[in-house]
Amino acid sequence: MPLVIGVLVETHPGERRLSVVPDVVKKYQGLGAWVVMQKGAGLPAHFRDADFAEVTLVDRADEVCAEADVVFCVQPPAPATLAALKPGSVLLGLLQPWASAERARQLAERGVTAFALELLPRISRAQSMDVLSSQGAVAGYECALIAADHSPKFFPMLTYAAGTIRPAKVLVIGAGVAGLQAIATARRIGAMVEAYDVRPETREQVESLGAKFVDTGVAAAGSGGYARELTDEEKAKQAERLSRAVAQCDALITTAALPGRPAPRIIGADMIARMKPGAVVVDMAADSGGNVEGTVAGDKVWINDVLVIGPTNIPSRMPVHASEMLAKNLFNFISPFIRDGALALDWEDEVISGSCLTHAGEIRHPGVKQALGL
């Protein structure tokens, strides 16, 4: 029997992405695998059932789980769907491993081998599998557009019959993948862009995109490509110097996030109070508590005369390309272990061992176990 890959309808509120796209399905079929998909799974991402040639379509999630050896998801499936997974099957996707001890226990007790792509090791070989980076790029692009759409000012310089209007000034905080994409997009639209990151090595990347780097004198390079948490003294120094740049911008985009932890609070109410009337703030970290004091996840709020926007699940705003990127990430993760139409996981492989959440009845990832108190 060939390996059967299952694709579910996403049930998380507002989720529009899909874990496979037609071109990637053909690649799985070329490896000797077969795909079973729940009817209508692709419709929120604008893929019709008819777009998936030679895929077996079924009506319900439990029918997918009954047949599939490997099940793909974008967001964690509902508990009833997890209960329908075959013992010994594989679940692969963005599983929010730090969010629910109950879900981790259920997967372990069910005997499911679960790979959470949030746990993917930050190594060069894993870059093509890095869902956080690919979806972060989508989020950065979208946040620049959200800022431009809500700003009362033109982003680009505009010359008209009576004179010239200066371009808007945008400040991006955080120069990871999402922040760099926000910088690049705001620059393409024509804004003057400044950017700040606690990791000094990002200065060159920021400047290569045509933005000015804001130097606060605080450096916090951490392990695995992420920033470490700042001390109280460093936070005070950062806030003092950053406050000046915030006060001068027309649009502020914050992108600082720490996987599995609340987002660091960077912009306080005092900084918001100093911003220009009509300024716009887009807090990309709203899902995890926000970088900005006063952010409301999923809503827009006025603080004095500053509009603070807290968009959630941002990549779902652009589901076609976000799904294409995510589907390729999943393919690059699992395809090296599909041989002659069967799955052969290599537990000596750093990618496999490092991203494993549960296996053989156990919660395997030590960091998750510690965070969840298990």
GROMACS .gro file of C-alpha atoms in nm, residues 85-350:
model
  266
   85LEU     CA    1  -0.611   0.997   1.400
   86LYS     CA    2  -0.478   0.646   1.354
   87PRO     CA    3  -0.234   0.528   1.623
   88GLY     CA    4   0.113   0.543   1.472
   89SER     CA    5   0.016   0.807   1.217
   90VAL     CA    6   0.205   1.135   1.169
   91LEU     CA    7   0.063   1.484   1.219
   92LEU     CA    8   0.259   1.770   1.063
   93GLY     CA    9   0.192   2.143   1.074
   94LEU     CA   10   0.187   2.450   1.296
   95LEU     CA   11   0.069   2.285   1.617
   96GLN     CA   12   0.114   2.569   1.870
   97PRO     CA   13   0.313   2.333   2.095
   98TRP     CA   14   0.335   2.573   2.389
   99ALA     CA   15  -0.036   2.655   2.393
  100SER     CA   16  -0.198   2.340   2.530
  101ALA     CA   17  -0.075   2.066   2.761
  102GLU     CA   18  -0.404   1.884   2.703
  103ARG     CA   19  -0.344   1.869   2.327
  104ALA     CA   20   0.012   1.741   2.373
  105ARG     CA   21  -0.114   1.469   2.610
  106GLN     CA   22  -0.390   1.371   2.369
  107LEU     CA   23  -0.145   1.330   2.083
  108ALA     CA   24   0.090   1.125   2.299
  109GLU     CA   25  -0.187   0.904   2.438
  110ARG     CA   26  -0.320   0.847   2.087
  111GLY     CA   27   0.024   0.723   1.979
  112VAL     CA   28   0.059   0.995   1.715
  113THR     CA   29   0.399   1.114   1.598
  114ALA     CA   30   0.349   1.490   1.586
  115PHE     CA   31   0.592   1.735   1.429
  116ALA     CA   32   0.538   2.100   1.521
  117LEU     CA   33   0.714   2.319   1.267
  118GLU     CA   34   0.747   2.597   1.525
  119LEU     CA   35   1.013   2.371   1.682
  120LEU     CA   36   1.219   2.339   1.365
  121PRO     CA   37   1.590   2.384   1.443
  122ARG     CA   38   1.732   2.714   1.321
  123ILE     CA   39   1.997   2.558   1.098
  124SER     CA   40   2.092   2.629   0.737
  125ARG     CA   41   1.960   2.299   0.606
  126ALA     CA   42   1.616   2.370   0.751
  127GLN     CA   43   1.567   2.708   0.583
  128SER     CA   44   1.361   2.561   0.298
  129MET     CA   45   1.128   2.406   0.558
  130ASP     CA   46   1.097   2.715   0.779
  131VAL     CA   47   0.726   2.792   0.794
  132LEU     CA   48   0.775   3.070   1.048
  133SER     CA   49   1.002   3.254   0.804
  134SER     CA   50   0.783   3.205   0.498
  135GLN     CA   51   0.467   3.311   0.679
  136GLY     CA   52   0.656   3.593   0.850
  137ALA     CA   53   0.742   3.731   0.508
  138VAL     CA   54   0.371   3.734   0.421
  139ALA     CA   55   0.289   3.905   0.750
  140GLY     CA   56   0.554   4.173   0.701
  141TYR     CA   57   0.425   4.252   0.353
  142GLU     CA   58   0.066   4.270   0.475
  143CYS     CA   59   0.147   4.493   0.772
  144ALA     CA   60   0.314   4.751   0.548
  145LEU     CA   61   0.000   4.755   0.333
  146ILE     CA   62  -0.224   4.784   0.640
  147ALA     CA   63  -0.019   5.082   0.759
  148ALA     CA   64  -0.036   5.250   0.417
  149ASP     CA   65  -0.408   5.185   0.387
  150HIS     CA   66  -0.487   5.345   0.724
  151SER     CA   67  -0.239   5.633   0.713
  152PRO     CA   68  -0.387   5.979   0.648
  153LYS     CA   69  -0.071   6.061   0.453
  154PHE     CA   70   0.073   5.951   0.120
  155PHE     CA   71   0.356   5.702   0.164
  156PRO     CA   72   0.546   5.815  -0.150
  157MET     CA   73   0.655   6.168  -0.231
  158LEU     CA   74   0.391   6.333  -0.448
  159THR     CA   75   0.445   6.623  -0.685
  160TYR     CA   76   0.133   6.803  -0.802
  161ALA     CA   77   0.049   7.136  -0.965
  162ALA     CA   78   0.071   7.338  -0.644
  163GLY     CA   79   0.390   7.185  -0.505
  164THR     CA   80   0.539   6.872  -0.349
  165ILE     CA   81   0.423   6.653  -0.060
  166ARG     CA   82   0.696   6.487   0.141
  167PRO     CA   83   0.684   6.108   0.181
  168ALA     CA   84   0.558   5.954   0.503
  169LYS     CA   85   0.811   5.833   0.758
  170VAL     CA   86   0.775   5.470   0.864
  171LEU     CA   87   0.949   5.308   1.161
  172VAL     CA   88   0.976   4.927   1.172
  173ILE     CA   89   1.074   4.763   1.499
  174GLY     CA   90   1.225   4.417   1.459
  175ALA     CA   91   1.443   4.319   1.164
  176GLY     CA   92   1.370   3.950   1.138
  177VAL     CA   93   1.211   3.806   0.825
  178ALA     CA   94   0.880   3.983   0.888
  179GLY     CA   95   1.041   4.314   0.973
  180LEU     CA   96   1.271   4.309   0.671
  181GLN     CA   97   0.975   4.236   0.443
  182ALA     CA   98   0.783   4.525   0.602
  183ILE     CA   99   1.083   4.752   0.542
  184ALA     CA  100   1.117   4.642   0.180
  185THR     CA  101   0.744   4.684   0.111
  186ALA     CA  102   0.720   5.028   0.272
  187ARG     CA  103   1.025   5.135   0.070
  188ARG     CA  104   0.870   5.006  -0.253
  189ILE     CA  105   0.559   5.210  -0.182
  190GLY     CA  106   0.785   5.513  -0.148
  191ALA     CA  107   0.802   5.586   0.226
  192MET     CA  108   1.112   5.701   0.414
  193VAL     CA  109   1.189   5.406   0.641
  194GLU     CA  110   1.382   5.368   0.964
  195ALA     CA  111   1.421   5.040   1.150
  196TYR     CA  112   1.538   4.915   1.486
  197ASP     CA  113   1.644   4.577   1.620
  198VAL     CA  114   1.827   4.483   1.939
  199ARG     CA  115   2.056   4.258   1.734
  200PRO     CA  116   2.333   4.482   1.595
  201GLU     CA  117   2.413   4.239   1.314
  202THR     CA  118   2.085   4.334   1.145
  203ARG     CA  119   2.209   4.686   1.070
  204GLU     CA  120   2.365   4.577   0.741
  205GLN     CA  121   2.044   4.402   0.631
  206VAL     CA  122   1.833   4.706   0.717
  207GLU     CA  123   2.063   4.944   0.532
  208SER     CA  124   2.082   4.714   0.230
  209LEU     CA  125   1.707   4.768   0.187
  210GLY     CA  126   1.751   5.145   0.184
  211ALA     CA  127   1.634   5.208   0.540
  212LYS     CA  128   1.814   5.395   0.818
  213PHE     CA  129   1.909   5.192   1.126
  214VAL     CA  130   1.811   5.343   1.462
  215ASP     CA  131   2.098   5.286   1.704
  216THR     CA  132   1.988   5.284   2.069
  217GLY     CA  133   2.317   5.153   2.205
  218VAL     CA  134   2.151   4.830   2.327
  219ALA     CA  135   2.258   4.495   2.180
  220ALA     CA  136   2.078   4.171   2.266
  221ALA     CA  137   2.185   3.905   2.021
  222GLY     CA  138   2.062   3.566   2.143
  223SER     CA  139   2.082   3.204   2.034
  224GLY     CA  140   1.907   3.041   1.739
  225GLY     CA  141   1.869   3.367   1.548
  226TYR     CA  142   1.639   3.521   1.812
  227ALA     CA  143   1.703   3.813   2.045
  228ARG     CA  144   1.749   3.750   2.416
  229GLU     CA  145   1.535   3.924   2.674
  230LEU     CA  146   1.668   4.260   2.788
  231THR     CA  147   1.757   4.357   3.143
  232ASP     CA  148   1.557   4.633   3.313
  233GLU     CA  149   1.847   4.876   3.265
  234GLU     CA  150   1.872   4.790   2.896
  235LYS     CA  151   1.497   4.829   2.852
  236ALA     CA  152   1.510   5.178   3.004
  237LYS     CA  153   1.798   5.282   2.777
  238GLN     CA  154   1.625   5.132   2.473
  239ALA     CA  155   1.297   5.306   2.554
  240GLU     CA  156   1.458   5.648   2.599
  241ARG     CA  157   1.634   5.649   2.262
  242LEU     CA  158   1.362   5.464   2.074
  243SER     CA  159   1.100   5.709   2.199
  244ARG     CA  160   1.257   5.985   1.993
  245ALA     CA  161   1.229   5.785   1.670
  246VAL     CA  162   0.870   5.682   1.751
  247ALA     CA  163   0.769   6.044   1.807
  248GLN     CA  164   0.889   6.142   1.459
  249CYS     CA  165   0.723   5.864   1.253
  250ASP     CA  166   0.391   5.872   1.071
  251ALA     CA  167   0.349   5.493   1.079
  252LEU     CA  168   0.494   5.242   1.324
  253ILE     CA  169   0.511   4.867   1.254
  254THR     CA  170   0.621   4.637   1.538
  255THR     CA  171   0.726   4.278   1.463
  256ALA     CA  172   0.908   4.154   1.775
  257ALA     CA  173   0.800   3.807   1.887
  258LEU     CA  174   0.952   3.524   2.089
  259PRO     CA  175   0.826   3.171   2.005
  260GLY     CA  176   0.628   3.024   2.291
  261ARG     CA  177   0.645   3.340   2.501
  262PRO     CA  178   0.441   3.658   2.534
  263ALA     CA  179   0.552   3.930   2.294
  264PRO     CA  180   0.793   4.180   2.454
  265ARG     CA  181   0.634   4.512   2.545
  266ILE     CA  182   0.839   4.773   2.359
  267ILE     CA  183   0.607   5.069   2.303
  268GLY     CA  184   0.450   5.213   2.617
  269ALA     CA  185   0.163   5.456   2.658
  270ASP     CA  186   0.411   5.741   2.707
  271MET     CA  187   0.558   5.676   2.361
  272ILE     CA  188   0.212   5.664   2.202
  273ALA     CA  189   0.130   5.995   2.369
  274ARG     CA  190   0.428   6.158   2.195
  275MET     CA  191   0.333   6.038   1.846
  276LYS     CA  192   0.198   6.271   1.578
  277PRO     CA  193  -0.179   6.320   1.555
  278GLY     CA  194  -0.313   6.077   1.294
  279ALA     CA  195  -0.016   5.840   1.323
  280VAL     CA  196  -0.083   5.469   1.266
  281VAL     CA  197   0.055   5.175   1.463
  282VAL     CA  198   0.037   4.818   1.330
  283ASP     CA  199   0.126   4.564   1.599
  284MET     CA  200   0.215   4.239   1.424
  285ALA     CA  201   0.260   4.066   1.760
  286ALA     CA  202  -0.102   4.121   1.868
  287ASP     CA  203  -0.168   3.744   1.869
  288SER     CA  204   0.086   3.693   2.149
  289GLY     CA  205   0.002   3.995   2.364
  290GLY     CA  206   0.139   4.276   2.150
  291ASN     CA  207   0.450   4.493   2.147
  292VAL     CA  208   0.239   4.802   2.207
  293GLU     CA  209   0.059   4.900   2.525
  294GLY     CA  210  -0.309   4.928   2.443
  295THR     CA  211  -0.313   4.689   2.147
  296VAL     CA  212  -0.635   4.488   2.121
  297ALA     CA  213  -0.591   4.167   1.922
  298GLY     CA  214  -0.820   4.160   1.621
  299ASP     CA  215  -0.934   4.520   1.662
  300LYS     CA  216  -0.849   4.884   1.594
  301VAL     CA  217  -0.840   5.131   1.881
  302TRP     CA  218  -0.775   5.503   1.903
  303ILE     CA  219  -0.534   5.609   2.176
  304ASN     CA  220  -0.549   5.987   2.190
  305ASP     CA  221  -0.524   6.064   1.817
  306VAL     CA  222  -0.317   5.756   1.726
  307LEU     CA  223  -0.475   5.453   1.558
  308VAL     CA  224  -0.343   5.125   1.700
  309ILE     CA  225  -0.422   4.818   1.489
  310GLY     CA  226  -0.382   4.461   1.622
  311PRO     CA  227  -0.425   4.227   1.322
  312THR     CA  228  -0.435   3.854   1.393
  313ASN     CA  229  -0.345   3.552   1.179
  314ILE     CA  230  -0.205   3.792   0.923
  315PRO     CA  231  -0.082   3.539   0.662
  316SER     CA  232  -0.442   3.426   0.610
  317ARG     CA  233  -0.513   3.766   0.455
  318MET     CA  234  -0.314   3.649   0.150
  319PRO     CA  235  -0.410   3.279   0.138
  320VAL     CA  236  -0.307   3.190  -0.218
  321HIS     CA  237   0.063   3.267  -0.194
  322ALA     CA  238   0.078   3.194   0.179
  323SER     CA  239  -0.057   2.844   0.106
  324GLU     CA  240   0.190   2.792  -0.178
  325MET     CA  241   0.480   2.886   0.047
  326LEU     CA  242   0.359   2.676   0.339
  327ALA     CA  243   0.289   2.373   0.118
  328LYS     CA  244   0.646   2.383  -0.015
  329ASN     CA  245   0.782   2.409   0.340
  330LEU     CA  246   0.590   2.095   0.442
  331PHE     CA  247   0.702   1.912   0.128
  332ASN     CA  248   1.067   1.999   0.193
  333PHE     CA  249   1.032   1.868   0.549
  334ILE     CA  250   0.870   1.532   0.477
  335SER     CA  251   0.979   1.442   0.121
  336PRO     CA  252   1.338   1.332   0.207
  337PHE     CA  253   1.184   1.057   0.420
  338ILE     CA  254   0.942   0.923   0.157
  339ARG     CA  255   1.116   0.636  -0.015
  340ASP     CA  256   0.951   0.400  -0.261
  341GLY     CA  257   0.609   0.525  -0.157
  342ALA     CA  258   0.669   0.462   0.216
  343LEU     CA  259   0.767   0.682   0.507
  344ALA     CA  260   1.105   0.611   0.668
  345LEU     CA  261   1.180   0.865   0.941
  346ASP     CA  262   1.545   0.905   1.041
  347TRP     CA  263   1.557   0.979   1.413
  348GLU     CA  264   1.927   1.062   1.388
  349ASP     CA  265   1.833   1.357   1.166
  350GLU     CA  266   1.842   1.687   1.355
   0.00000   0.00000   0.00000
